[in-house]
Tab-separated table of C-alpha atoms and ligand atoms in Angstrom:
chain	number	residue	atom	x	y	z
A	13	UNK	CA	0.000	0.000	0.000
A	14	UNK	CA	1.401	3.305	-0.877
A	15	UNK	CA	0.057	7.069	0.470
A	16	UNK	CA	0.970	10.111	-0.571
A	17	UNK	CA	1.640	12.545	2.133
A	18	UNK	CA	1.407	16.212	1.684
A	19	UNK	CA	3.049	19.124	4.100
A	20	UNK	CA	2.514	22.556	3.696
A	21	UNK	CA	1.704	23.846	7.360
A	22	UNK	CA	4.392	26.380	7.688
A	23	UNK	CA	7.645	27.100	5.184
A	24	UNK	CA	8.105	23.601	3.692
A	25	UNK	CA	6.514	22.381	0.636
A	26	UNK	CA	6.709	19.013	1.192
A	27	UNK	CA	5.686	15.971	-0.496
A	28	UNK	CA	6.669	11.978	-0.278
A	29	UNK	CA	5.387	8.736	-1.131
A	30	UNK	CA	5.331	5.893	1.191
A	31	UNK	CA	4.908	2.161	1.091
A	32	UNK	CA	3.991	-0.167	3.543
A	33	UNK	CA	5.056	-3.611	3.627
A	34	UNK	CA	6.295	-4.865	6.762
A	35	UNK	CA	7.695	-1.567	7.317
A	36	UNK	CA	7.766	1.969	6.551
A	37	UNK	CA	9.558	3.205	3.389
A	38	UNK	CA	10.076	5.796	1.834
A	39	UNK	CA	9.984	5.646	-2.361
A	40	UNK	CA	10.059	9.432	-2.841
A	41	UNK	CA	10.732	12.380	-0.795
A	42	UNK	CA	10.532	16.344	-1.955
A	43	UNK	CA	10.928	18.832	0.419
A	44	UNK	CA	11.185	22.298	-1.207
A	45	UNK	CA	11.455	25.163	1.244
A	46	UNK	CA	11.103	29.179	0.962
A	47	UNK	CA	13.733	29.818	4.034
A	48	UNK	CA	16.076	32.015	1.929
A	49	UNK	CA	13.030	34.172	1.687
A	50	UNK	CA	11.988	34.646	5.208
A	51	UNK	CA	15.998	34.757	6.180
A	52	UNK	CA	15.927	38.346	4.519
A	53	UNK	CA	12.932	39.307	6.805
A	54	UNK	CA	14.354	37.622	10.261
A	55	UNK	CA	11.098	35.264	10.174
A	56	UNK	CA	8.274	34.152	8.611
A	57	UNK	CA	5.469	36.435	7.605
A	58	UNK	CA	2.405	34.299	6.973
A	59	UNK	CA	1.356	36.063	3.801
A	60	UNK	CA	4.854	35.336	2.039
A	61	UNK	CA	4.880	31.877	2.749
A	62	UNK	CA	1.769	31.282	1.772
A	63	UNK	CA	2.403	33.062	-1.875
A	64	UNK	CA	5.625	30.737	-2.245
A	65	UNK	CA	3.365	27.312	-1.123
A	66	UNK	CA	1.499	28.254	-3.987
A	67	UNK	CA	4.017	28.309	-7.123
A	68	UNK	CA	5.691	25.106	-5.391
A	69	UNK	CA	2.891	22.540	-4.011
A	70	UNK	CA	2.383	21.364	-7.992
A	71	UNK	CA	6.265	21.139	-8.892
A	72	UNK	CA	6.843	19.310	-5.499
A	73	UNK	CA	4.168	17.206	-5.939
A	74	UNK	CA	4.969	16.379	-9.432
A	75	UNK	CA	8.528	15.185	-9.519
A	76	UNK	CA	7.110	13.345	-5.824
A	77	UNK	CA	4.848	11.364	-8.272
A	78	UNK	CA	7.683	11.046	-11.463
A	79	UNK	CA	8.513	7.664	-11.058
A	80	UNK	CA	4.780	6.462	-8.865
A	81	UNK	CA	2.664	4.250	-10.822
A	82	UNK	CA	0.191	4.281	-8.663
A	83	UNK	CA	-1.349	5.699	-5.147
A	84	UNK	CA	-3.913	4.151	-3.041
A	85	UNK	CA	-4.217	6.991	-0.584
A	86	UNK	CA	-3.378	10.838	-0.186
A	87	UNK	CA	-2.645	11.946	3.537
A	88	UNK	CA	-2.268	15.852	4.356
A	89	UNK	CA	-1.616	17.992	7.217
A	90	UNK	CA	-4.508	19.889	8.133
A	91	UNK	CA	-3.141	21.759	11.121
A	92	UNK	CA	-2.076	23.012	13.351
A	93	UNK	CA	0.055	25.886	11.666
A	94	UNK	CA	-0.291	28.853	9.436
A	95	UNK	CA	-3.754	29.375	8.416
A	96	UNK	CA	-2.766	30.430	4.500
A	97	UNK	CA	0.201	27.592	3.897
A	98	UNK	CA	-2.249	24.757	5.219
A	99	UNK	CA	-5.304	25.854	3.313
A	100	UNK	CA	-2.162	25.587	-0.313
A	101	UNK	CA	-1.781	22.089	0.705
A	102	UNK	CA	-5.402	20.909	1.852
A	103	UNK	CA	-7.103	22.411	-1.033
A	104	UNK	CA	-4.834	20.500	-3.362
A	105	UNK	CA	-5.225	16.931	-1.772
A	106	UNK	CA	-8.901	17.669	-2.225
A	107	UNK	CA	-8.838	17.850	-5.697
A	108	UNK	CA	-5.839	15.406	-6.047
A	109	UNK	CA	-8.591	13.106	-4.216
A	110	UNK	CA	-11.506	14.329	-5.929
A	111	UNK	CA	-9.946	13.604	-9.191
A	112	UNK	CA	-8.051	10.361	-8.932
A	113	UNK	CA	-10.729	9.094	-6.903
A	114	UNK	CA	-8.655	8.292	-3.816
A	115	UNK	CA	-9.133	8.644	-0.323
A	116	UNK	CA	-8.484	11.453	1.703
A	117	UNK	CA	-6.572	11.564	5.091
A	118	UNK	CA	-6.283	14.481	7.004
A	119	UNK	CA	-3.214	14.578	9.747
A	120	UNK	CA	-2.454	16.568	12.560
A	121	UNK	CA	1.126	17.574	12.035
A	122	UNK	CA	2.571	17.228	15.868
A	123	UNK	CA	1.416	13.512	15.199
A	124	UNK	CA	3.157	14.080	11.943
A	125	UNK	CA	6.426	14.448	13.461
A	126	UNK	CA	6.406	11.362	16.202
A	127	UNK	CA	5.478	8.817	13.102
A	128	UNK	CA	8.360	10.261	11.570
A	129	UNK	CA	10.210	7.293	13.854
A	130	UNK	CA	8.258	4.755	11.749
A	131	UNK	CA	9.983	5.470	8.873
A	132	UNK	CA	13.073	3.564	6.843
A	133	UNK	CA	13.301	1.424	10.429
A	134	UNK	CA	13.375	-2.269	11.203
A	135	UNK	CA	12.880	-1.568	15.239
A	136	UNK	CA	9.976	0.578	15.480
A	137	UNK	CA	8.847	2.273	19.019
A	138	UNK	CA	7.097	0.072	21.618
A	139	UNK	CA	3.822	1.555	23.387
A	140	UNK	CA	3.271	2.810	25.737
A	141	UNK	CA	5.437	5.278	25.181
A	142	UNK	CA	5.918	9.129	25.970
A	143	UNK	CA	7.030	11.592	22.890
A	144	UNK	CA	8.682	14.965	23.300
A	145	UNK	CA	7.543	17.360	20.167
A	146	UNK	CA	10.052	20.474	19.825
A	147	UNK	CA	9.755	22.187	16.729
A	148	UNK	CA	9.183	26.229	16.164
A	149	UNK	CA	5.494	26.509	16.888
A	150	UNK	CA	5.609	23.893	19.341
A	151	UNK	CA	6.797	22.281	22.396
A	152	UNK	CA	4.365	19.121	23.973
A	153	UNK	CA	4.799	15.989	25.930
A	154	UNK	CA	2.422	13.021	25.283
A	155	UNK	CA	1.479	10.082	26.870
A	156	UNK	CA	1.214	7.659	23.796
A	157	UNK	CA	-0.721	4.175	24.850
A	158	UNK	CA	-1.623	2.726	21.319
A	159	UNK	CA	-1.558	4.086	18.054
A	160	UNK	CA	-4.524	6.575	17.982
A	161	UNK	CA	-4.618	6.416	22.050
A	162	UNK	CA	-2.521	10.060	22.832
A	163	UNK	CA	-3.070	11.923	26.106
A	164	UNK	CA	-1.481	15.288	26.031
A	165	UNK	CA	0.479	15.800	29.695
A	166	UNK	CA	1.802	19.496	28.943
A	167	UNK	CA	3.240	21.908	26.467
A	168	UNK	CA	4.901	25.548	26.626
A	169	UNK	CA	2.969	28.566	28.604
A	170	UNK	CA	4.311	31.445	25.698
A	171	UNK	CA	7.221	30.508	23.133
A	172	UNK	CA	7.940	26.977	21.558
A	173	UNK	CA	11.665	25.991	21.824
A	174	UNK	CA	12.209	26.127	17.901
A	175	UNK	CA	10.603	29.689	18.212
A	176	UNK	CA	12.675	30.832	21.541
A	177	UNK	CA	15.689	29.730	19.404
A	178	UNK	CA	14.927	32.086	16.435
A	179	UNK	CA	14.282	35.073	18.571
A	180	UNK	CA	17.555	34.365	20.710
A	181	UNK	CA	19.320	33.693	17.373
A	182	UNK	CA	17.846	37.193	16.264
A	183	UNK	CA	19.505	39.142	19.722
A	184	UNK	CA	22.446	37.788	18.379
A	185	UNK	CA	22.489	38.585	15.270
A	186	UNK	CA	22.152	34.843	13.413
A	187	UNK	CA	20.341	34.616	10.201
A	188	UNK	CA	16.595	32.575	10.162
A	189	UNK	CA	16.339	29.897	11.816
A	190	UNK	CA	18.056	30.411	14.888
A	191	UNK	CA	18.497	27.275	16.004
A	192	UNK	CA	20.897	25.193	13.910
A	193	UNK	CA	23.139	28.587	14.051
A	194	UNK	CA	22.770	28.727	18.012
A	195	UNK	CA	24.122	24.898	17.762
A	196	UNK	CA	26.720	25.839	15.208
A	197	UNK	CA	28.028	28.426	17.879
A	198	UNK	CA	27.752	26.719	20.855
A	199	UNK	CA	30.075	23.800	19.215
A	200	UNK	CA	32.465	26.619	19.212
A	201	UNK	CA	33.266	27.527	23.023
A	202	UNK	CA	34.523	25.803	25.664
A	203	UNK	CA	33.828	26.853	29.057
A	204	UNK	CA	31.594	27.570	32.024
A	205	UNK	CA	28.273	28.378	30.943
A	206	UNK	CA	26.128	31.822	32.115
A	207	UNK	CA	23.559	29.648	33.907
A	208	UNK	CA	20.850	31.550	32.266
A	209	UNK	CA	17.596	30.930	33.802
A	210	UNK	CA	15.882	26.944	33.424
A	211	UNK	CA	12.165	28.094	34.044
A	212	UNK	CA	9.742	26.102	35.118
A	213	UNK	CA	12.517	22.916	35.834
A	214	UNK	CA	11.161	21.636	38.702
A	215	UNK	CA	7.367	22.359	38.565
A	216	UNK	CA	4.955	19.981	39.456
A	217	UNK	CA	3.788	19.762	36.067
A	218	UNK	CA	4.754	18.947	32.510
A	219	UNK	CA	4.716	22.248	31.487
A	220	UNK	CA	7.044	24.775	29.587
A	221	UNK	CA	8.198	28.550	29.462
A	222	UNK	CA	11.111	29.647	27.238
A	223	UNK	CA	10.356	33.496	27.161
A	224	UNK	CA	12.134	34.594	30.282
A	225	UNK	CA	14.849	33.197	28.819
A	226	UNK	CA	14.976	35.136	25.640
A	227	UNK	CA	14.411	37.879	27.980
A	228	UNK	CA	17.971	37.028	30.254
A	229	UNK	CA	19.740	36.927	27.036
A	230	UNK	CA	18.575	40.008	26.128
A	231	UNK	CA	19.672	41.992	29.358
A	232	UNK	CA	23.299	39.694	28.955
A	233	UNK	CA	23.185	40.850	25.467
A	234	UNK	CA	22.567	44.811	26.451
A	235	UNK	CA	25.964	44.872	28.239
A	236	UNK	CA	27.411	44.233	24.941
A	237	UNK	CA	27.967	41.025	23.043
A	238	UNK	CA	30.687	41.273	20.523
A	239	UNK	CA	32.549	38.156	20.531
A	240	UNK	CA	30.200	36.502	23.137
A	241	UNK	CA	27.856	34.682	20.633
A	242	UNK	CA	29.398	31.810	21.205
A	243	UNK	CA	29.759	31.580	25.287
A	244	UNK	CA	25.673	33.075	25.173
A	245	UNK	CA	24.728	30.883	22.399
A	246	UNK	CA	26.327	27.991	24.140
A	247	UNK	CA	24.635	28.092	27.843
A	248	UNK	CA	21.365	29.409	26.053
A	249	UNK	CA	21.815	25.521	24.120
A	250	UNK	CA	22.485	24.269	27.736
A	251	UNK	CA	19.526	25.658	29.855
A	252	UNK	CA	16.944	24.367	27.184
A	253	UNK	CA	18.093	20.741	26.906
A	254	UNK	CA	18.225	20.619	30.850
A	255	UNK	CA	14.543	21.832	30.922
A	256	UNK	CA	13.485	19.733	28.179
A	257	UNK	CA	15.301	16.708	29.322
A	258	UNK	CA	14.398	17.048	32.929
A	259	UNK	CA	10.764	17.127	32.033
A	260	UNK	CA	10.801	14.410	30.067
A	261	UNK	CA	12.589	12.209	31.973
A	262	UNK	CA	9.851	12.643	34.599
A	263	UNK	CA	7.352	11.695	31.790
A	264	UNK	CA	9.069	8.572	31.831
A	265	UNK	CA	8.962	7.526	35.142
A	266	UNK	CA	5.644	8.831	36.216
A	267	UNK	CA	4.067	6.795	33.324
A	268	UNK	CA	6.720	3.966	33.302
A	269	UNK	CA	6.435	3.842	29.542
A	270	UNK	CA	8.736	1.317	27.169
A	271	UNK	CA	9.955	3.869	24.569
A	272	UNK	CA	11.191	7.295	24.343
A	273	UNK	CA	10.243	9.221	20.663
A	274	UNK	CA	11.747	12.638	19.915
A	275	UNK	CA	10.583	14.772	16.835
A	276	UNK	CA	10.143	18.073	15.424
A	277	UNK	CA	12.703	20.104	13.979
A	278	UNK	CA	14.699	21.203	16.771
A	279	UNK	CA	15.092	17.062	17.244
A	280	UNK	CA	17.721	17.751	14.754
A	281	UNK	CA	19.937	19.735	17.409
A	282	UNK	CA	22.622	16.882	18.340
A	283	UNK	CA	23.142	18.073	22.110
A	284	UNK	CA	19.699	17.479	22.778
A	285	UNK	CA	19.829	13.817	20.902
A	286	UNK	CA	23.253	13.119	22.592
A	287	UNK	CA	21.365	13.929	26.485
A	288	UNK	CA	18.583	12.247	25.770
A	289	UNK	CA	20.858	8.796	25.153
A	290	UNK	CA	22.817	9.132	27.946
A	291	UNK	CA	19.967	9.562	30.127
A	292	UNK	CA	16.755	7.835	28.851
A	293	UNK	CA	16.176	4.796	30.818
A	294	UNK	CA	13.923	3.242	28.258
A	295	UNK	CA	15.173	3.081	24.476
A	296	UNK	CA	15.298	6.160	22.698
A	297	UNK	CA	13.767	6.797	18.869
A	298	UNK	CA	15.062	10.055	16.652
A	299	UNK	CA	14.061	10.408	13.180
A	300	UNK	CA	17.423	11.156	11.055
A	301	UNK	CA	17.753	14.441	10.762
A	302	UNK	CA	15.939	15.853	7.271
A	303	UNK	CA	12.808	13.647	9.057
A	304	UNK	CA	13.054	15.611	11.898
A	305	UNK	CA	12.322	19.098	10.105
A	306	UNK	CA	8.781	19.189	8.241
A	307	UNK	CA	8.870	16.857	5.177
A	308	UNK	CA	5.608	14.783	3.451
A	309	UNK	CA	7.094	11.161	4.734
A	310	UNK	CA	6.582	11.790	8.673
A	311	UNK	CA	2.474	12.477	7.048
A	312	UNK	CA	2.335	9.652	4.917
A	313	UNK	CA	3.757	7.628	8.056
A	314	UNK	CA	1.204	9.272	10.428
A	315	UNK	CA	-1.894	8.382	8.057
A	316	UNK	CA	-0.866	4.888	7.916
A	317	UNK	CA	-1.973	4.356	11.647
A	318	UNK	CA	-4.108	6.575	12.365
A	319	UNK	CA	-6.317	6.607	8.896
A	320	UNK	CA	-9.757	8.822	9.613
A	321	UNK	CA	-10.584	9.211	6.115
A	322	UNK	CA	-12.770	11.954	5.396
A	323	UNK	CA	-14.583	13.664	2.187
A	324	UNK	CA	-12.861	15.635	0.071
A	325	UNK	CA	-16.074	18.180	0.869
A	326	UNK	CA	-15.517	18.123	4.477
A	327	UNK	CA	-12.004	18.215	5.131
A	328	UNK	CA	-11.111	21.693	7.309
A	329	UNK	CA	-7.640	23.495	7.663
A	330	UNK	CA	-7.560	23.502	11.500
A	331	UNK	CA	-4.534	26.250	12.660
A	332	UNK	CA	-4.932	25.664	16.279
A	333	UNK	CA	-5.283	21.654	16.082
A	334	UNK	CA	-4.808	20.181	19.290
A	335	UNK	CA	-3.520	16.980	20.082
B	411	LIG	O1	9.448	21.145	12.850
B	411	LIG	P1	9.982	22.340	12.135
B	411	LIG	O2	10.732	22.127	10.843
B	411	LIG	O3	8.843	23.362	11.821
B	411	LIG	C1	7.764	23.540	12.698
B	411	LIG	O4	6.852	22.688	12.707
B	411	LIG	O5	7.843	24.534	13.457
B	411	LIG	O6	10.914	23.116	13.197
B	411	LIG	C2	11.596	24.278	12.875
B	411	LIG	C3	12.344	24.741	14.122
B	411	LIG	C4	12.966	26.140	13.985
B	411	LIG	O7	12.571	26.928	15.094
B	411	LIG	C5	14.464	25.872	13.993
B	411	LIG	O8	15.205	26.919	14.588
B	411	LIG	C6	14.548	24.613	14.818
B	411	LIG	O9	13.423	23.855	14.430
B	411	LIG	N1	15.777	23.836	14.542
B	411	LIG	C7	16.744	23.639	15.461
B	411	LIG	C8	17.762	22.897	14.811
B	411	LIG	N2	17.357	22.647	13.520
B	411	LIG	C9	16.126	23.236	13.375
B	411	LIG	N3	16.850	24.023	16.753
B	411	LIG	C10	17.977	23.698	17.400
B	411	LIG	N4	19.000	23.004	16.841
B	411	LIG	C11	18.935	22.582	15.546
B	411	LIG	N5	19.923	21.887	15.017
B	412	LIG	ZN1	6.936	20.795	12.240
C-alpha cells in the first residue's frame, strides 16, 4: 500500500510517497522550502509563505509522483500551523482526491512528526510510550498508549523551543532559523556556561516557558555582546536541553512507559539527541535528521496508523489543532 503525504503547514513544501510492507519506506521524498526568503525578513510572515506554497505545491508534488505508478491513498496535514500555507496544501489533496478518486486523510502535524520514527526502520517504538515534540510553533509531551490512544500531559505557557531559538538567534544577530546557528556556535566555546535561567525545571507539572529566557539573554546581550555569541549561544543551548530533558525524563517515570520518541525540527539539534541517550532509561527513537524538520514522509507515516478518512467536501484546515 502506498500514500501520498502532503506538508505545507508552515515554510516547507513538502511531499513523499510511502509504502507499507512490513515496514515503513520511503519511495520518494521532496521537500522544497522558501527559508532564503523569510531569512531576509528575520522570520516568517504568513502572507509570504503562503504566496511561495502556492508556485511550489504542484512542482513538489509532481517530480514526488515522477517515477509512482500508482497511489492508493493521499494523507495531508490539516493543522495546526499557518492558516494560508495549510489551506495551499489541503485544497490541493482535495482535488488530487476528488480527481483520482482516492481517499483522503487528514493529519495533525505534531502527530506528523512522532510517526516520523516509523519510517526507513526495522525496530519501530514500543507503546506505551511518551514523545517529546520540539519544533518552532511547538513544544508538547504526550502520553502515547496505542496508536490513535494520545493523552497530552503538557506543552509551553508562551514561546515553543524552535521559536525561543529564532528570537535568541535574532539578539544575536544569526540569520533565520536560529536554532541550527545557536548549535553551530555553541560547538564553538569551551567553558563555564552563564547559567541563564531553566524556568519552570522543577514544577509539578509537565509544562514549559522559554520566554524569560529570551528575555535574560537580552539583558546579557545589552551589556554588549561582541565576541560573546558563542559563550551566550552555548549556555542558552544548555539551559533548554536541561529543561526539556528534565521534564521528560519525569514523563518517563511517572508513566513507566517502554519507549522514548523525539521529533520536530529542533530534534535535529545533536546536544539534545546526545542527552537524551545518555539519560533515557527506556530506548530512545530520533528520526534522522531531514525527518526531523517538516517533510511529506513523517504524514504519509502518520496516516498509515491513524487513517480517519474523510470527504474531500468536508475536510477543514484547523490552525490551532490540538492533540
Ligand atoms: O518542525 P519544524 O521544521 O517546523 C515547525 O513545525 O515549526 O521546526 C523548525 C524549528 C525552527 O525553530 C528551527 O530553529 C529549529 O526547528 N531547529 C533547530 C535545529 N534545527 C532546526 N533548533 C535547534 N537546533 C537545531 N539543530
Ligand atoms: Zn513541524
Amino acid at each position: 500500500m502506498r500514500i501520498l503525504g502532503i506538508e505545507t503547514s508552515c515554510d516547507e513544501t513538502a511531499a513523499s510517497v510511502i509504502e507499507k510492507s512490513e515496514n515503513l519506506n520511503i519511495v520518494t521524498n521532496v521537500v522544497s522550502s522558501s527559508i532564503d526568503f523569510h531569512a531576509k525578513t528575520g522570520g516568517i510572515i504568513p502572507e509570504v509563505a503562503a504566496r511561495e506554497q502556492t508556485k511550489l505545491i504542484i512542482p513538489v508534488i509532481e517530480e514526488a509522483l515522477k517515477e509512482v505508478k500508482d497511489i492508493d491513498a493521499i494523507a495531508v496535514t490539516n493543522g495546526p500551523g499557518l492558516n494560508g500555507s495549510l489551506l495551499i496544501g489541503v485544497e490541493t489533496a482535495k482535488t488530487l482526491s476528488f480527481a483520482l478518486n482516492k481517499p483522503l486523510i487528514p493529519v495533525n502535524h505534531l502527530l506528523g512528526h512522532v510517526y516520523a520514527n516509523w519510517i526507513d526502520r526495522i525496530e519501530v517504538p514500543q507503546f506505551p510510550a511518551i514523545a517529546l515534540i520540539v519544533s518552532g510553533g511547538h513544544t508538547d509531551l504526550v502520553y502515547i498508549r496505542d496508536h490513535e490512544k494520545i493523552k497530552w500531559l503538557g506543552g509551553t505557557k508562551d514561546d515553543a523551543v524552535g521559536e525561543a531559538f529564532d528570537k535568541i538567534g535574532r539578539l544575536l544577530g544569526f540569520p533565520y532559523p536560529g536554532g541550527p546557528e545557536i548549535e553551530k556556535a555553541a560547538n564553538k566555546y569551551k567553558g563555564p556556561d552563564l547559567n541563564f535561567p531553566r524556568p519552570m525545571i522543577g514544577s509539578n507539572d509537565f509544562d514549559f516557558s522559554f520566554s524569560g529566557l529570551k528575555t535574560a539573554v537580552l539583558r546579557e546581550t545589552l551589556q554588549g555582546f561582541v565576541n560573546r555569541e558563542n559563550e551566550i549561544a552555548f549556555s542558552v543551548q544548555k539551559a533548554v536541553v536541561d529543561v526539556l530533558v528534565s521534564k521528560t525524563l519525569k514523563a518517563i517515570k511517572k508513566y513507566k512507559v517502554k519507549s522514548l520518541i523525539l521529533g520536530g525540527g529542533v530534534a535535529a539539534n545533536q546536544k539534545l539527541r546526545d542527552e537524551l541517550e545518555l539519560k533515557s532509561p527506556v530506548q530512545l527513537f530520533i528520526p534522522r535528521k531531514n525527518l526531523c524538520t517538516d517533510n511529506g514522509a513523517m504524514i504519509a507515516a502518520a496516516a498509515f496508523y491513524n487513517k480517519k478518512v474523510v470527504s474531500w467536501k468536508k475536510i477543514k484546515v484547523d490552525p490551532s489543532l490540538h492533540f
